[in-house]
mmCIF file of C-alpha atoms in Angstrom:
data_model
loop_
_atom_site.group_PDB
_atom_site.id
_atom_site.type_symbol
_atom_site.label_atom_id
_atom_site.label_comp_id
_atom_site.label_asym_id
_atom_site.label_seq_id
_atom_site.Cartn_x
_atom_site.Cartn_y
_atom_site.Cartn_z
ATOM 1 C CA MET R 8 19.227 -16.866 -9.562
ATOM 2 C CA HIS R 9 22.526 -17.787 -7.882
ATOM 3 C CA PRO R 10 22.100 -18.457 -4.106
ATOM 4 C CA LYS R 11 24.578 -15.728 -3.164
ATOM 5 C CA ALA R 12 22.808 -13.119 -5.349
ATOM 6 C CA LEU R 13 19.422 -14.074 -3.932
ATOM 7 C CA LEU R 14 20.707 -13.865 -0.340
ATOM 8 C CA ASP R 15 22.239 -10.431 -1.086
ATOM 9 C CA ALA R 16 18.883 -9.268 -2.472
ATOM 10 C CA CYS R 17 17.123 -10.584 0.656
ATOM 11 C CA ALA R 18 19.585 -8.680 2.882
ATOM 12 C CA GLU R 19 19.033 -5.488 0.875
ATOM 13 C CA LEU R 20 15.243 -5.787 1.138
ATOM 14 C CA VAL R 21 15.394 -6.625 4.879
ATOM 15 C CA ALA R 22 17.476 -3.467 5.455
ATOM 16 C CA GLN R 23 14.854 -1.354 3.614
ATOM 17 C CA ALA R 24 11.921 -2.874 5.529
ATOM 18 C CA LEU R 25 13.605 -2.421 8.925
ATOM 19 C CA THR R 26 13.739 1.367 8.584
ATOM 20 C CA PHE R 27 9.932 1.211 9.204
ATOM 21 C CA GLU R 28 9.465 4.415 7.205
ATOM 22 C CA HIS R 29 6.810 2.721 5.038
ATOM 23 C CA PRO R 30 4.529 -0.325 5.401
ATOM 24 C CA ALA R 31 6.364 -3.575 4.596
ATOM 25 C CA ASP R 32 4.042 -4.494 1.704
ATOM 26 C CA ALA R 33 4.752 -1.104 0.067
ATOM 27 C CA VAL R 34 8.526 -1.596 0.508
ATOM 28 C CA VAL R 35 8.335 -5.064 -1.081
ATOM 29 C CA SER R 36 6.153 -3.844 -3.990
ATOM 30 C CA ARG R 37 8.521 -0.971 -4.717
ATOM 31 C CA TYR R 38 11.543 -3.321 -4.667
ATOM 32 C CA PHE R 39 9.837 -5.624 -7.182
ATOM 33 C CA ARG R 40 9.039 -2.668 -9.462
ATOM 34 C CA GLU R 41 12.695 -1.636 -9.363
ATOM 35 C CA HIS R 42 13.890 -5.211 -10.078
ATOM 36 C CA ARG R 43 11.629 -6.429 -12.873
ATOM 37 C CA ASN R 44 14.033 -9.269 -13.767
ATOM 38 C CA LEU R 45 12.995 -11.271 -10.672
ATOM 39 C CA GLY R 46 10.965 -14.425 -11.343
ATOM 40 C CA PRO R 47 7.864 -15.434 -9.338
ATOM 41 C CA ARG R 48 9.777 -17.950 -7.202
ATOM 42 C CA GLU R 49 12.474 -15.383 -6.326
ATOM 43 C CA ARG R 50 9.831 -12.795 -5.464
ATOM 44 C CA GLY R 51 8.136 -15.340 -3.207
ATOM 45 C CA THR R 52 11.394 -16.092 -1.381
ATOM 46 C CA LEU R 53 12.254 -12.401 -0.988
ATOM 47 C CA ALA R 54 8.834 -11.393 0.363
ATOM 48 C CA GLU R 55 8.556 -14.359 2.722
ATOM 49 C CA THR R 56 12.101 -13.794 4.052
ATOM 50 C CA VAL R 57 11.279 -10.171 4.906
ATOM 51 C CA TYR R 58 8.031 -11.159 6.618
ATOM 52 C CA THR R 59 9.753 -13.922 8.597
ATOM 53 C CA VAL R 60 12.377 -11.434 9.839
ATOM 54 C CA LEU R 61 9.624 -8.973 10.826
ATOM 55 C CA ARG R 62 7.679 -11.696 12.641
ATOM 56 C CA LYS R 63 10.680 -12.949 14.638
ATOM 57 C CA LYS R 64 12.739 -9.766 14.852
ATOM 58 C CA THR R 65 13.386 -9.967 18.624
ATOM 59 C CA LEU R 66 14.643 -13.566 18.421
ATOM 60 C CA PHE R 67 16.685 -13.050 15.259
ATOM 61 C CA GLU R 68 18.361 -9.885 16.577
ATOM 62 C CA SER R 69 19.399 -11.786 19.676
ATOM 63 C CA LEU R 70 20.787 -14.716 17.618
ATOM 64 C CA ALA R 71 22.459 -12.361 15.127
ATOM 65 C CA ARG R 72 24.783 -11.012 17.822
ATOM 66 C CA SER R 73 26.801 -14.240 17.758
ATOM 67 C CA GLY R 74 27.253 -14.121 13.966
ATOM 68 C CA SER R 75 29.549 -12.040 11.781
ATOM 69 C CA GLY R 76 29.084 -9.765 8.769
ATOM 70 C CA ALA R 77 26.425 -7.113 8.141
ATOM 71 C CA ARG R 78 23.418 -7.194 10.502
ATOM 72 C CA GLU R 79 20.792 -7.337 7.739
ATOM 73 C CA ARG R 80 22.672 -10.233 6.082
ATOM 74 C CA ARG R 81 22.629 -12.202 9.350
ATOM 75 C CA LEU R 82 18.897 -11.514 9.784
ATOM 76 C CA ALA R 83 18.230 -12.559 6.165
ATOM 77 C CA ILE R 84 20.144 -15.835 6.698
ATOM 78 C CA LEU R 85 18.108 -16.639 9.828
ATOM 79 C CA GLY R 86 14.810 -15.802 8.151
ATOM 80 C CA PHE R 87 15.618 -17.196 4.695
ATOM 81 C CA ALA R 88 12.364 -18.597 3.293
ATOM 82 C CA GLY R 89 13.773 -21.462 1.285
ATOM 83 C CA PRO R 90 15.593 -24.765 1.777
ATOM 84 C CA ARG R 91 18.433 -24.544 4.314
ATOM 85 C CA SER R 92 20.688 -26.412 1.837
ATOM 86 C CA PHE R 93 20.103 -23.622 -0.711
ATOM 87 C CA VAL R 94 21.052 -20.761 1.604
ATOM 88 C CA LYS R 95 24.019 -22.712 3.027
ATOM 89 C CA SER R 96 25.534 -22.944 -0.456
ATOM 90 C CA ALA R 97 25.926 -19.138 -0.289
ATOM 91 C CA LEU R 98 27.623 -19.163 3.143
ATOM 92 C CA SER R 99 31.166 -19.566 4.457
ATOM 93 C CA ASP R 100 31.954 -22.616 6.641
ATOM 94 C CA GLN R 101 31.912 -20.351 9.702
ATOM 95 C CA GLU R 102 28.445 -19.007 8.792
ATOM 96 C CA VAL R 103 27.114 -22.537 8.186
ATOM 97 C CA GLN R 104 28.289 -23.569 11.649
ATOM 98 C CA TRP R 105 26.690 -20.471 13.193
ATOM 99 C CA LEU R 106 23.368 -21.141 11.404
ATOM 100 C CA ASP R 107 23.388 -24.812 12.532
ATOM 101 C CA ASP R 108 23.972 -23.682 16.128
ATOM 102 C CA CYS R 109 21.058 -21.213 15.896
ATOM 103 C CA ASP R 110 18.739 -23.809 14.340
ATOM 104 C CA ALA R 111 19.600 -26.308 17.091
ATOM 105 C CA ILE R 112 18.225 -24.100 19.897
ATOM 106 C CA ALA R 113 15.075 -25.673 21.365
ATOM 107 C CA PRO R 114 12.118 -23.231 21.322
ATOM 108 C CA ALA R 115 11.246 -24.228 24.918
ATOM 109 C CA SER R 116 14.629 -22.976 26.139
ATOM 110 C CA LEU R 117 14.115 -19.449 24.713
ATOM 111 C CA MET R 118 13.339 -16.451 26.919
ATOM 112 C CA PRO R 119 9.651 -15.379 26.764
ATOM 113 C CA GLN R 120 10.346 -12.266 24.643
ATOM 114 C CA HIS R 121 12.237 -14.411 22.120
ATOM 115 C CA ARG R 122 9.279 -16.796 21.912
ATOM 116 C CA HIS R 123 6.510 -14.220 21.522
ATOM 117 C CA ASN R 124 8.441 -11.550 19.542
ATOM 118 C CA LEU R 125 6.133 -8.745 20.687
ATOM 119 C CA PRO R 126 7.154 -5.259 21.849
ATOM 120 C CA GLU R 127 6.984 -4.954 25.640
ATOM 121 C CA TRP R 128 4.136 -2.387 25.643
ATOM 122 C CA LEU R 129 1.854 -4.862 23.841
ATOM 123 C CA VAL R 130 2.460 -7.856 26.103
ATOM 124 C CA GLU R 131 0.610 -6.588 29.183
ATOM 125 C CA PRO R 132 -2.749 -5.643 27.573
ATOM 126 C CA LEU R 133 -2.826 -8.923 25.644
ATOM 127 C CA GLN R 134 -1.952 -11.047 28.687
ATOM 128 C CA ALA R 135 -4.621 -9.239 30.714
ATOM 129 C CA GLN R 136 -7.247 -10.259 28.147
ATOM 130 C CA VAL R 137 -6.360 -13.842 27.267
ATOM 131 C CA GLY R 138 -4.537 -14.969 30.440
ATOM 132 C CA GLU R 139 -3.189 -18.507 30.067
ATOM 133 C CA GLN R 140 -3.844 -18.448 26.312
ATOM 134 C CA PHE R 141 -1.190 -15.763 25.802
ATOM 135 C CA GLU R 142 1.503 -18.152 24.482
ATOM 136 C CA GLN R 143 -1.053 -19.679 22.105
ATOM 137 C CA LEU R 144 -2.120 -16.227 20.872
ATOM 138 C CA ALA R 145 1.497 -15.077 20.413
ATOM 139 C CA ALA R 146 2.351 -18.265 18.476
ATOM 140 C CA SER R 147 -0.696 -17.829 16.211
ATOM 141 C CA MET R 148 0.384 -14.275 15.334
ATOM 142 C CA LEU R 149 3.771 -15.587 14.136
ATOM 143 C CA GLU R 150 2.065 -17.842 11.582
ATOM 144 C CA THR R 151 1.187 -16.890 8.026
ATOM 145 C CA ALA R 152 -2.514 -16.307 7.423
ATOM 146 C CA PRO R 153 -4.429 -18.507 4.978
ATOM 147 C CA LEU R 154 -6.104 -16.917 1.964
ATOM 148 C CA ASP R 155 -9.826 -16.317 2.554
ATOM 149 C CA LEU R 156 -12.173 -15.725 -0.360
ATOM 150 C CA ARG R 157 -15.759 -14.452 -0.444
ATOM 151 C CA ALA R 158 -18.278 -15.746 -2.949
ATOM 152 C CA ASN R 159 -20.164 -12.777 -4.415
ATOM 153 C CA ALA R 160 -23.680 -13.830 -3.342
ATOM 154 C CA LEU R 161 -25.173 -11.605 -6.052
ATOM 155 C CA LEU R 162 -23.602 -13.761 -8.779
ATOM 156 C CA ILE R 163 -22.791 -17.210 -7.391
ATOM 157 C CA LYS R 164 -23.439 -19.672 -4.548
ATOM 158 C CA ARG R 165 -20.472 -20.691 -2.375
ATOM 159 C CA SER R 166 -20.814 -24.375 -3.371
ATOM 160 C CA GLU R 167 -20.768 -23.442 -7.077
ATOM 161 C CA LEU R 168 -17.681 -21.267 -6.594
ATOM 162 C CA GLN R 169 -15.929 -24.076 -4.700
ATOM 163 C CA LYS R 170 -16.606 -26.387 -7.655
ATOM 164 C CA GLU R 171 -15.389 -23.804 -10.170
ATOM 165 C CA LEU R 172 -12.142 -23.278 -8.205
ATOM 166 C CA LYS R 173 -11.614 -27.052 -7.983
ATOM 167 C CA GLU R 174 -11.879 -27.284 -11.780
ATOM 168 C CA ALA R 175 -9.164 -24.597 -11.970
ATOM 169 C CA GLY R 176 -6.957 -26.729 -9.679
ATOM 170 C CA ILE R 177 -7.549 -24.683 -6.501
ATOM 171 C CA LYS R 178 -8.604 -26.605 -3.396
ATOM 172 C CA ALA R 179 -10.832 -24.446 -1.194
ATOM 173 C CA GLU R 180 -12.727 -25.390 1.983
ATOM 174 C CA PRO R 181 -15.825 -23.581 3.320
ATOM 175 C CA THR R 182 -14.992 -21.208 6.193
ATOM 176 C CA PRO R 183 -16.510 -22.398 9.504
ATOM 177 C CA TYR R 184 -18.478 -19.210 10.314
ATOM 178 C CA SER R 185 -19.087 -17.015 7.275
ATOM 179 C CA PRO R 186 -21.706 -18.442 4.887
ATOM 180 C CA TRP R 187 -19.902 -16.782 1.938
ATOM 181 C CA GLY R 188 -16.316 -17.771 2.721
ATOM 182 C CA LEU R 189 -13.835 -20.248 1.224
ATOM 183 C CA ARG R 190 -10.345 -20.842 2.653
ATOM 184 C CA VAL R 191 -7.328 -21.664 0.496
ATOM 185 C CA ALA R 192 -4.160 -23.041 2.090
ATOM 186 C CA ASP R 193 -1.600 -21.826 -0.467
ATOM 187 C CA LYS R 194 -1.377 -18.592 -2.485
ATOM 188 C CA PRO R 195 -2.712 -19.280 -5.992
ATOM 189 C CA ALA R 196 -2.631 -16.570 -8.684
ATOM 190 C CA LEU R 197 -6.264 -15.464 -8.667
ATOM 191 C CA SER R 198 -6.173 -12.444 -10.943
ATOM 192 C CA ARG R 199 -6.229 -14.547 -14.136
ATOM 193 C CA LEU R 200 -9.139 -16.758 -13.032
ATOM 194 C CA GLU R 201 -12.405 -16.217 -14.861
ATOM 195 C CA ALA R 202 -14.276 -16.245 -11.514
ATOM 196 C CA PHE R 203 -12.095 -13.313 -10.365
ATOM 197 C CA VAL R 204 -12.273 -11.348 -13.635
ATOM 198 C CA LYS R 205 -16.072 -11.738 -13.717
ATOM 199 C CA GLY R 206 -16.448 -10.615 -10.067
ATOM 200 C CA ARG R 207 -17.731 -13.919 -8.690
ATOM 201 C CA VAL R 208 -14.968 -14.036 -6.053
ATOM 202 C CA GLU R 209 -13.170 -11.474 -3.873
ATOM 203 C CA VAL R 210 -10.284 -11.827 -1.425
ATOM 204 C CA GLN R 211 -11.575 -11.041 2.099
ATOM 205 C CA ASP R 212 -10.700 -12.390 5.543
ATOM 206 C CA GLU R 213 -13.520 -14.373 7.145
ATOM 207 C CA GLY R 214 -13.613 -11.930 10.080
ATOM 208 C CA SER R 215 -14.184 -9.023 7.722
ATOM 209 C CA GLN R 216 -17.012 -10.975 6.036
ATOM 210 C CA LEU R 217 -18.684 -11.410 9.448
ATOM 211 C CA LEU R 218 -18.669 -7.623 9.991
ATOM 212 C CA ALA R 219 -20.620 -7.134 6.760
ATOM 213 C CA LEU R 220 -22.990 -9.924 7.816
ATOM 214 C CA LEU R 221 -23.547 -8.283 11.219
ATOM 215 C CA LEU R 222 -24.711 -5.057 9.551
ATOM 216 C CA ASP R 223 -27.432 -7.227 7.910
ATOM 217 C CA ALA R 224 -28.319 -4.607 5.267
ATOM 218 C CA LYS R 225 -31.583 -5.363 3.444
ATOM 219 C CA ARG R 226 -32.939 -4.741 -0.045
ATOM 220 C CA GLY R 227 -33.870 -1.142 -0.767
ATOM 221 C CA GLU R 228 -32.291 0.368 2.371
ATOM 222 C CA MET R 229 -30.119 3.460 2.766
ATOM 223 C CA VAL R 230 -26.731 2.307 4.058
ATOM 224 C CA THR R 231 -23.313 3.904 4.673
ATOM 225 C CA ASP R 232 -19.920 2.243 4.936
ATOM 226 C CA PHE R 233 -18.250 5.152 6.710
ATOM 227 C CA CYS R 234 -14.551 4.219 6.373
ATOM 228 C CA ALA R 235 -14.796 2.173 3.203
ATOM 229 C CA GLY R 236 -11.095 2.061 2.226
ATOM 230 C CA ALA R 237 -10.597 -0.237 -0.768
ATOM 231 C CA GLY R 238 -14.146 -1.489 -0.253
ATOM 232 C CA GLY R 239 -13.962 -5.176 0.733
ATOM 233 C CA LYS R 240 -16.875 -4.814 3.161
ATOM 234 C CA THR R 241 -18.714 -2.382 0.864
ATOM 235 C CA LEU R 242 -18.900 -5.052 -1.833
ATOM 236 C CA ALA R 243 -20.096 -7.688 0.636
ATOM 237 C CA ILE R 244 -22.799 -5.302 1.954
ATOM 238 C CA GLY R 245 -23.907 -4.401 -1.585
ATOM 239 C CA ALA R 246 -24.414 -8.096 -2.341
ATOM 240 C CA THR R 247 -26.599 -8.573 0.776
ATOM 241 C CA MET R 248 -28.705 -5.647 -0.489
ATOM 242 C CA ARG R 249 -29.041 -7.472 -3.843
ATOM 243 C CA SER R 250 -27.742 -4.286 -5.537
ATOM 244 C CA THR R 251 -30.884 -2.326 -4.556
ATOM 245 C CA GLY R 252 -31.272 0.790 -2.361
ATOM 246 C CA ARG R 253 -28.309 3.136 -1.897
ATOM 247 C CA LEU R 254 -24.953 2.254 -0.401
ATOM 248 C CA TYR R 255 -22.574 5.160 0.277
ATOM 249 C CA ALA R 256 -18.864 4.304 0.475
ATOM 250 C CA PHE R 257 -17.182 7.194 2.335
ATOM 251 C CA ASP R 258 -13.464 7.563 2.993
ATOM 252 C CA VAL R 259 -11.050 10.423 3.623
ATOM 253 C CA SER R 260 -8.631 8.833 1.138
ATOM 254 C CA ALA R 261 -9.613 9.352 -2.504
ATOM 255 C CA HIS R 262 -6.638 7.117 -3.378
ATOM 256 C CA ARG R 263 -8.118 4.167 -1.450
ATOM 257 C CA LEU R 264 -11.533 4.702 -3.047
ATOM 258 C CA GLU R 265 -9.859 4.590 -6.486
ATOM 259 C CA ALA R 266 -8.800 1.013 -5.640
ATOM 260 C CA LEU R 267 -12.501 0.209 -5.093
ATOM 261 C CA LYS R 268 -13.525 1.220 -8.626
ATOM 262 C CA PRO R 269 -12.165 -1.789 -10.595
ATOM 263 C CA ARG R 270 -13.519 -4.162 -7.911
ATOM 264 C CA LEU R 271 -16.885 -2.420 -8.089
ATOM 265 C CA ALA R 272 -16.953 -2.730 -11.891
ATOM 266 C CA ARG R 273 -16.341 -6.496 -11.635
ATOM 267 C CA SER R 274 -18.888 -7.049 -8.845
ATOM 268 C CA GLY R 275 -22.064 -6.375 -10.838
ATOM 269 C CA LEU R 276 -23.274 -3.909 -8.148
ATOM 270 C CA SER R 277 -25.056 -0.757 -9.286
ATOM 271 C CA ASN R 278 -26.130 0.639 -5.892
ATOM 272 C CA VAL R 279 -22.708 1.749 -4.573
ATOM 273 C CA HIS R 280 -21.816 5.460 -4.444
ATOM 274 C CA PRO R 281 -18.143 6.077 -3.502
ATOM 275 C CA ALA R 282 -17.400 9.561 -2.154
ATOM 276 C CA ALA R 283 -14.230 11.075 -0.720
ATOM 277 C CA ILE R 284 -14.908 13.198 2.377
ATOM 278 C CA ALA R 285 -12.613 15.778 3.972
ATOM 279 C CA HIS R 286 -13.223 14.597 7.569
ATOM 280 C CA GLU R 287 -15.931 12.997 9.701
ATOM 281 C CA ARG R 288 -17.875 16.310 9.910
ATOM 282 C CA ASP R 289 -17.970 16.794 6.120
ATOM 283 C CA GLU R 290 -21.024 18.528 4.558
ATOM 284 C CA ARG R 291 -22.006 15.275 2.804
ATOM 285 C CA VAL R 292 -22.261 13.590 6.190
ATOM 286 C CA LYS R 293 -24.368 16.418 7.640
ATOM 287 C CA ARG R 294 -26.788 16.242 4.695
ATOM 288 C CA LEU R 295 -27.512 12.586 5.436
ATOM 289 C CA ALA R 296 -28.227 13.098 9.162
ATOM 290 C CA GLY R 297 -31.029 10.822 10.384
ATOM 291 C CA LYS R 298 -31.529 9.237 6.942
ATOM 292 C CA MET R 299 -29.582 5.966 7.158
ATOM 293 C CA ASP R 300 -31.087 2.558 7.924
ATOM 294 C CA ARG R 301 -27.625 1.189 8.690
ATOM 295 C CA VAL R 302 -24.135 2.603 9.197
ATOM 296 C CA LEU R 303 -20.905 0.609 9.444
ATOM 297 C CA VAL R 304 -17.914 2.367 11.007
ATOM 298 C CA ASP R 305 -14.854 0.208 10.331
ATOM 299 C CA ALA R 306 -12.666 2.742 12.113
ATOM 300 C CA PRO R 307 -9.018 3.571 11.379
ATOM 301 C CA CYS R 308 -7.113 1.515 13.947
ATOM 302 C CA SER R 309 -3.719 0.071 14.846
ATOM 303 C CA GLY R 310 -4.367 -3.012 12.692
ATOM 304 C CA LEU R 311 -2.817 -5.203 15.397
ATOM 305 C CA GLY R 312 -5.353 -7.940 14.661
ATOM 306 C CA THR R 313 -3.677 -8.447 11.273
ATOM 307 C CA LEU R 314 -0.145 -9.289 12.477
ATOM 308 C CA ARG R 315 -0.166 -12.589 10.576
ATOM 309 C CA ARG R 316 -0.401 -10.527 7.375
ATOM 310 C CA ASN R 317 1.287 -7.292 8.494
ATOM 311 C CA PRO R 318 3.942 -8.213 11.077
ATOM 312 C CA ASP R 319 5.647 -4.819 10.711
ATOM 313 C CA LEU R 320 2.705 -3.136 12.493
ATOM 314 C CA LYS R 321 3.820 -4.335 15.925
ATOM 315 C CA TRP R 322 7.107 -2.436 15.432
ATOM 316 C CA ARG R 323 5.550 0.601 13.715
ATOM 317 C CA GLN R 324 2.822 1.268 16.308
ATOM 318 C CA SER R 325 3.374 2.770 19.774
ATOM 319 C CA PRO R 326 1.314 3.673 22.874
ATOM 320 C CA LYS R 327 1.299 7.308 21.695
ATOM 321 C CA ALA R 328 -0.043 6.288 18.269
ATOM 322 C CA ILE R 329 -2.799 4.254 19.953
ATOM 323 C CA GLU R 330 -3.766 7.293 22.033
ATOM 324 C CA GLU R 331 -4.095 9.417 18.882
ATOM 325 C CA LEU R 332 -6.138 6.677 17.198
ATOM 326 C CA THR R 333 -8.596 6.361 20.095
ATOM 327 C CA ALA R 334 -9.330 10.110 19.922
ATOM 328 C CA LYS R 335 -9.991 9.748 16.188
ATOM 329 C CA GLN R 336 -12.161 6.631 16.704
ATOM 330 C CA THR R 337 -14.287 8.416 19.320
ATOM 331 C CA ALA R 338 -14.867 11.414 17.019
ATOM 332 C CA ILE R 339 -15.671 9.306 13.939
ATOM 333 C CA LEU R 340 -18.150 7.090 15.810
ATOM 334 C CA ALA R 341 -19.982 10.087 17.325
ATOM 335 C CA SER R 342 -20.176 11.861 13.977
ATOM 336 C CA SER R 343 -21.306 8.845 11.931
ATOM 337 C CA ALA R 344 -23.973 8.004 14.544
ATOM 338 C CA ARG R 345 -25.825 11.205 13.545
ATOM 339 C CA MET R 346 -26.599 9.618 10.175
ATOM 340 C CA VAL R 347 -28.557 6.727 11.730
ATOM 341 C CA LYS R 348 -32.340 7.149 11.659
ATOM 342 C CA SER R 349 -34.661 6.152 14.468
ATOM 343 C CA GLY R 350 -34.814 2.320 14.568
ATOM 344 C CA GLY R 351 -31.637 2.122 12.468
ATOM 345 C CA ARG R 352 -28.520 0.048 13.179
ATOM 346 C CA LEU R 353 -24.967 1.256 13.925
ATOM 347 C CA VAL R 354 -21.940 -1.073 13.871
ATOM 348 C CA TYR R 355 -18.525 0.025 15.193
ATOM 349 C CA ALA R 356 -15.642 -2.261 14.181
ATOM 350 C CA THR R 357 -11.833 -2.472 14.196
ATOM 351 C CA CYS R 358 -9.181 -4.994 13.210
ATOM 352 C CA SER R 359 -7.428 -4.355 16.527
ATOM 353 C CA ILE R 360 -7.089 -6.641 19.553
ATOM 354 C CA LEU R 361 -6.552 -3.837 22.082
ATOM 355 C CA PRO R 362 -9.402 -3.027 24.540
ATOM 356 C CA ALA R 363 -8.479 0.682 24.312
ATOM 357 C CA GLU R 364 -9.610 0.712 20.656
ATOM 358 C CA ASN R 365 -12.530 -1.645 21.186
ATOM 359 C CA GLU R 366 -14.559 -2.126 24.389
ATOM 360 C CA ALA R 367 -13.393 1.220 25.831
ATOM 361 C CA ILE R 368 -14.638 3.132 22.756
ATOM 362 C CA ALA R 369 -17.929 1.190 22.668
ATOM 363 C CA LYS R 370 -18.633 1.735 26.395
ATOM 364 C CA ALA R 371 -17.837 5.454 26.243
ATOM 365 C CA PHE R 372 -20.098 5.874 23.187
ATOM 366 C CA ALA R 373 -22.977 4.008 24.874
ATOM 367 C CA ALA R 374 -22.646 6.160 28.011
ATOM 368 C CA ALA R 375 -22.685 9.393 25.967
ATOM 369 C CA HIS R 376 -25.525 8.315 23.612
ATOM 370 C CA PRO R 377 -28.428 6.851 25.627
ATOM 371 C CA ASP R 378 -30.600 6.903 22.478
ATOM 372 C CA PHE R 379 -28.471 4.053 21.095
ATOM 373 C CA VAL R 380 -29.405 0.690 22.627
ATOM 374 C CA PRO R 381 -26.702 -2.033 22.592
ATOM 375 C CA MET R 382 -27.617 -5.166 20.620
ATOM 376 C CA ASP R 383 -26.231 -8.637 21.367
ATOM 377 C CA ALA R 384 -23.832 -9.561 18.522
ATOM 378 C CA GLY R 385 -24.010 -13.269 19.395
ATOM 379 C CA GLU R 386 -27.806 -13.306 19.121
ATOM 380 C CA LEU R 387 -27.731 -11.367 15.840
ATOM 381 C CA LEU R 388 -25.205 -13.769 14.282
ATOM 382 C CA ALA R 389 -27.126 -16.824 15.528
ATOM 383 C CA GLY R 390 -30.239 -15.346 13.872
ATOM 384 C CA LEU R 391 -28.224 -15.108 10.644
ATOM 385 C CA LYS R 392 -27.514 -18.871 10.860
ATOM 386 C CA VAL R 393 -23.840 -18.447 11.817
ATOM 387 C CA GLU R 394 -22.721 -21.652 13.532
ATOM 388 C CA HIS R 395 -21.238 -21.416 17.048
ATOM 389 C CA ALA R 396 -22.087 -17.669 17.038
ATOM 390 C CA ALA R 397 -21.705 -17.334 20.841
ATOM 391 C CA SER R 398 -18.112 -18.641 20.650
ATOM 392 C CA LEU R 399 -17.228 -15.638 18.450
ATOM 393 C CA CYS R 400 -18.317 -13.115 21.056
ATOM 394 C CA SER R 401 -17.534 -11.740 24.513
ATOM 395 C CA GLY R 402 -18.591 -9.047 27.009
ATOM 396 C CA GLY R 403 -21.916 -8.008 28.522
ATOM 397 C CA ASP R 404 -24.197 -10.002 30.832
ATOM 398 C CA SER R 405 -24.779 -12.736 28.248
ATOM 399 C CA GLY R 406 -21.076 -12.928 27.361
ATOM 400 C CA SER R 407 -21.909 -12.369 23.693
ATOM 401 C CA LEU R 408 -22.468 -8.600 23.483
ATOM 402 C CA TYR R 409 -19.468 -7.869 21.233
ATOM 403 C CA LEU R 410 -18.054 -9.755 18.291
ATOM 404 C CA ARG R 411 -14.458 -10.589 19.344
ATOM 405 C CA LEU R 412 -12.383 -12.662 16.934
ATOM 406 C CA TRP R 413 -8.896 -14.008 17.689
ATOM 407 C CA PRO R 414 -6.360 -15.683 15.377
ATOM 408 C CA HIS R 415 -5.602 -18.457 17.914
ATOM 409 C CA LEU R 416 -9.270 -19.290 18.561
ATOM 410 C CA HIS R 417 -11.051 -18.592 15.289
ATOM 411 C CA GLN R 418 -8.256 -18.709 12.635
ATOM 412 C CA THR R 419 -9.341 -15.250 11.432
ATOM 413 C CA ASP R 420 -7.615 -11.902 11.844
ATOM 414 C CA GLY R 421 -8.321 -10.225 15.187
ATOM 415 C CA PHE R 422 -11.586 -8.269 14.911
ATOM 416 C CA PHE R 423 -13.987 -6.419 17.198
ATOM 417 C CA ALA R 424 -17.518 -5.156 16.595
ATOM 418 C CA ALA R 425 -20.208 -3.499 18.731
ATOM 419 C CA VAL R 426 -23.800 -3.032 17.514
ATOM 420 C CA TRP R 427 -26.497 -0.533 18.533
ATOM 421 C CA GLN R 428 -30.060 0.262 17.506
ATOM 422 C CA ARG R 429 -31.190 3.863 17.653
ATOM 423 C CA LYS R 430 -34.366 4.290 19.737
#
C-alpha cells in the first residue's frame, strides 16, 4: 500500500476510535471487515497506530497543536506504528520538520500529564496507592502487553506445550507465577496451530490464570463462575476439576456465552454448563442457594487494569461510571454469596486497579456478612506452589490478605481478588 494511502487510512481509523462511542477493538474489527483488501502487515500498522494514539492521547494532542492539517491526521502521524522513513515519504517538507521537532523532545522535559497520559480523575487514587512508584506504573500502562497462553492441564503439560510451540517456530517462556502459563513476546497467528485447534492452548493473561488457581476447585465439586463472559477462567477451572463435577458458567450476556461454546468444544471439558441469566437474582441462582462448593465472582468492572490492552478505557470511563459499577458489584457479590454452602469458598475478583472497586467492596461485604471468614490469598497461593506468592498480595495484618497484581510489578494486567470461606 502506498505510504500516503496507508497514512490516510490510519487518520480515518483514528477519527473513528476517538469518538469513543464503541470499544476500540470493535472499531478496528469493523474497519477491517469494511476494508477486506488490507493485508496483514497493513492491518497491524493500522491497529497499532490507533492504540498508540489512545495510549498517548494527552501528549499527542498537545504536540498536534503546533502542526497543520486535520487533527486526526496529525495524531496518526505522531502515533504511526511503522518506520519513520516510511511515514515521512507521505509528508510535506513542513510536516517532516514538525515531526522531527516533536520526536526531538526529551521525555524528561515533558509536563507530568504528558508523561503519564492519564485523565486527571484517575491520577489521585493511583498515586495514593503506589506513591513513589506512580511514574513506573504509568509508564508500564503505556506499554503493549505480551501474549500470555495457558496450557490446558486436562490435555497437556506446560513443558510439552512449550516444546510443541518451539517446533512450530514460536518461542514461549514459562510465566513466573502461574504453573500453567507461557509468555510469548510477539503476536504469532495461533488460530491455525494444531495445539490451538485441538484445545491444548488458550490465550489468557497470567493474572486471570491466578484467579482460577485461587478458586482451587476440586474433582467432583459443584462450582459456579458467576460472571463467566467468554469463559477464559471457566475453562481453566474446568481443567482443575479434571472435567468432573458440575461447573455452571453464568452471565447476563447470552452473546458472550456464545463465544464460549467453540472454546468449550475444543477444550475437551464435559462438565461445563453455560446459562444466560436475566440478573443476579435470577431464578436459576435462587435454586442453587447453599449448594455450591465454590463460587467465583469476576465482577463487571472498569477494566482499568487492562490499559496495556485496552487504552481507550481510561478515556471512556468516568467517576460517575465507577459509582454505578460499585453499586452493581456490591449487589452481585451479595447475591452470588447465597449460593455458597457451609464450608464453601467465595472469590471476588476484578481487573480494576481502583480501591473503590476492590478493597472497599471486599471490606463492606465482610462487614455485612459475618458468616464469611476472610482467607489469606498469599497463604492459599503459597499452598498451591506459586512462587513468591506473598509478593503478589497486599492488605490485612499479614500484608497478603488480597491478591493485588500490577503491570509495573508483576508484568500482568492489574487484578484484585478477595477470598472467603463460609462458616
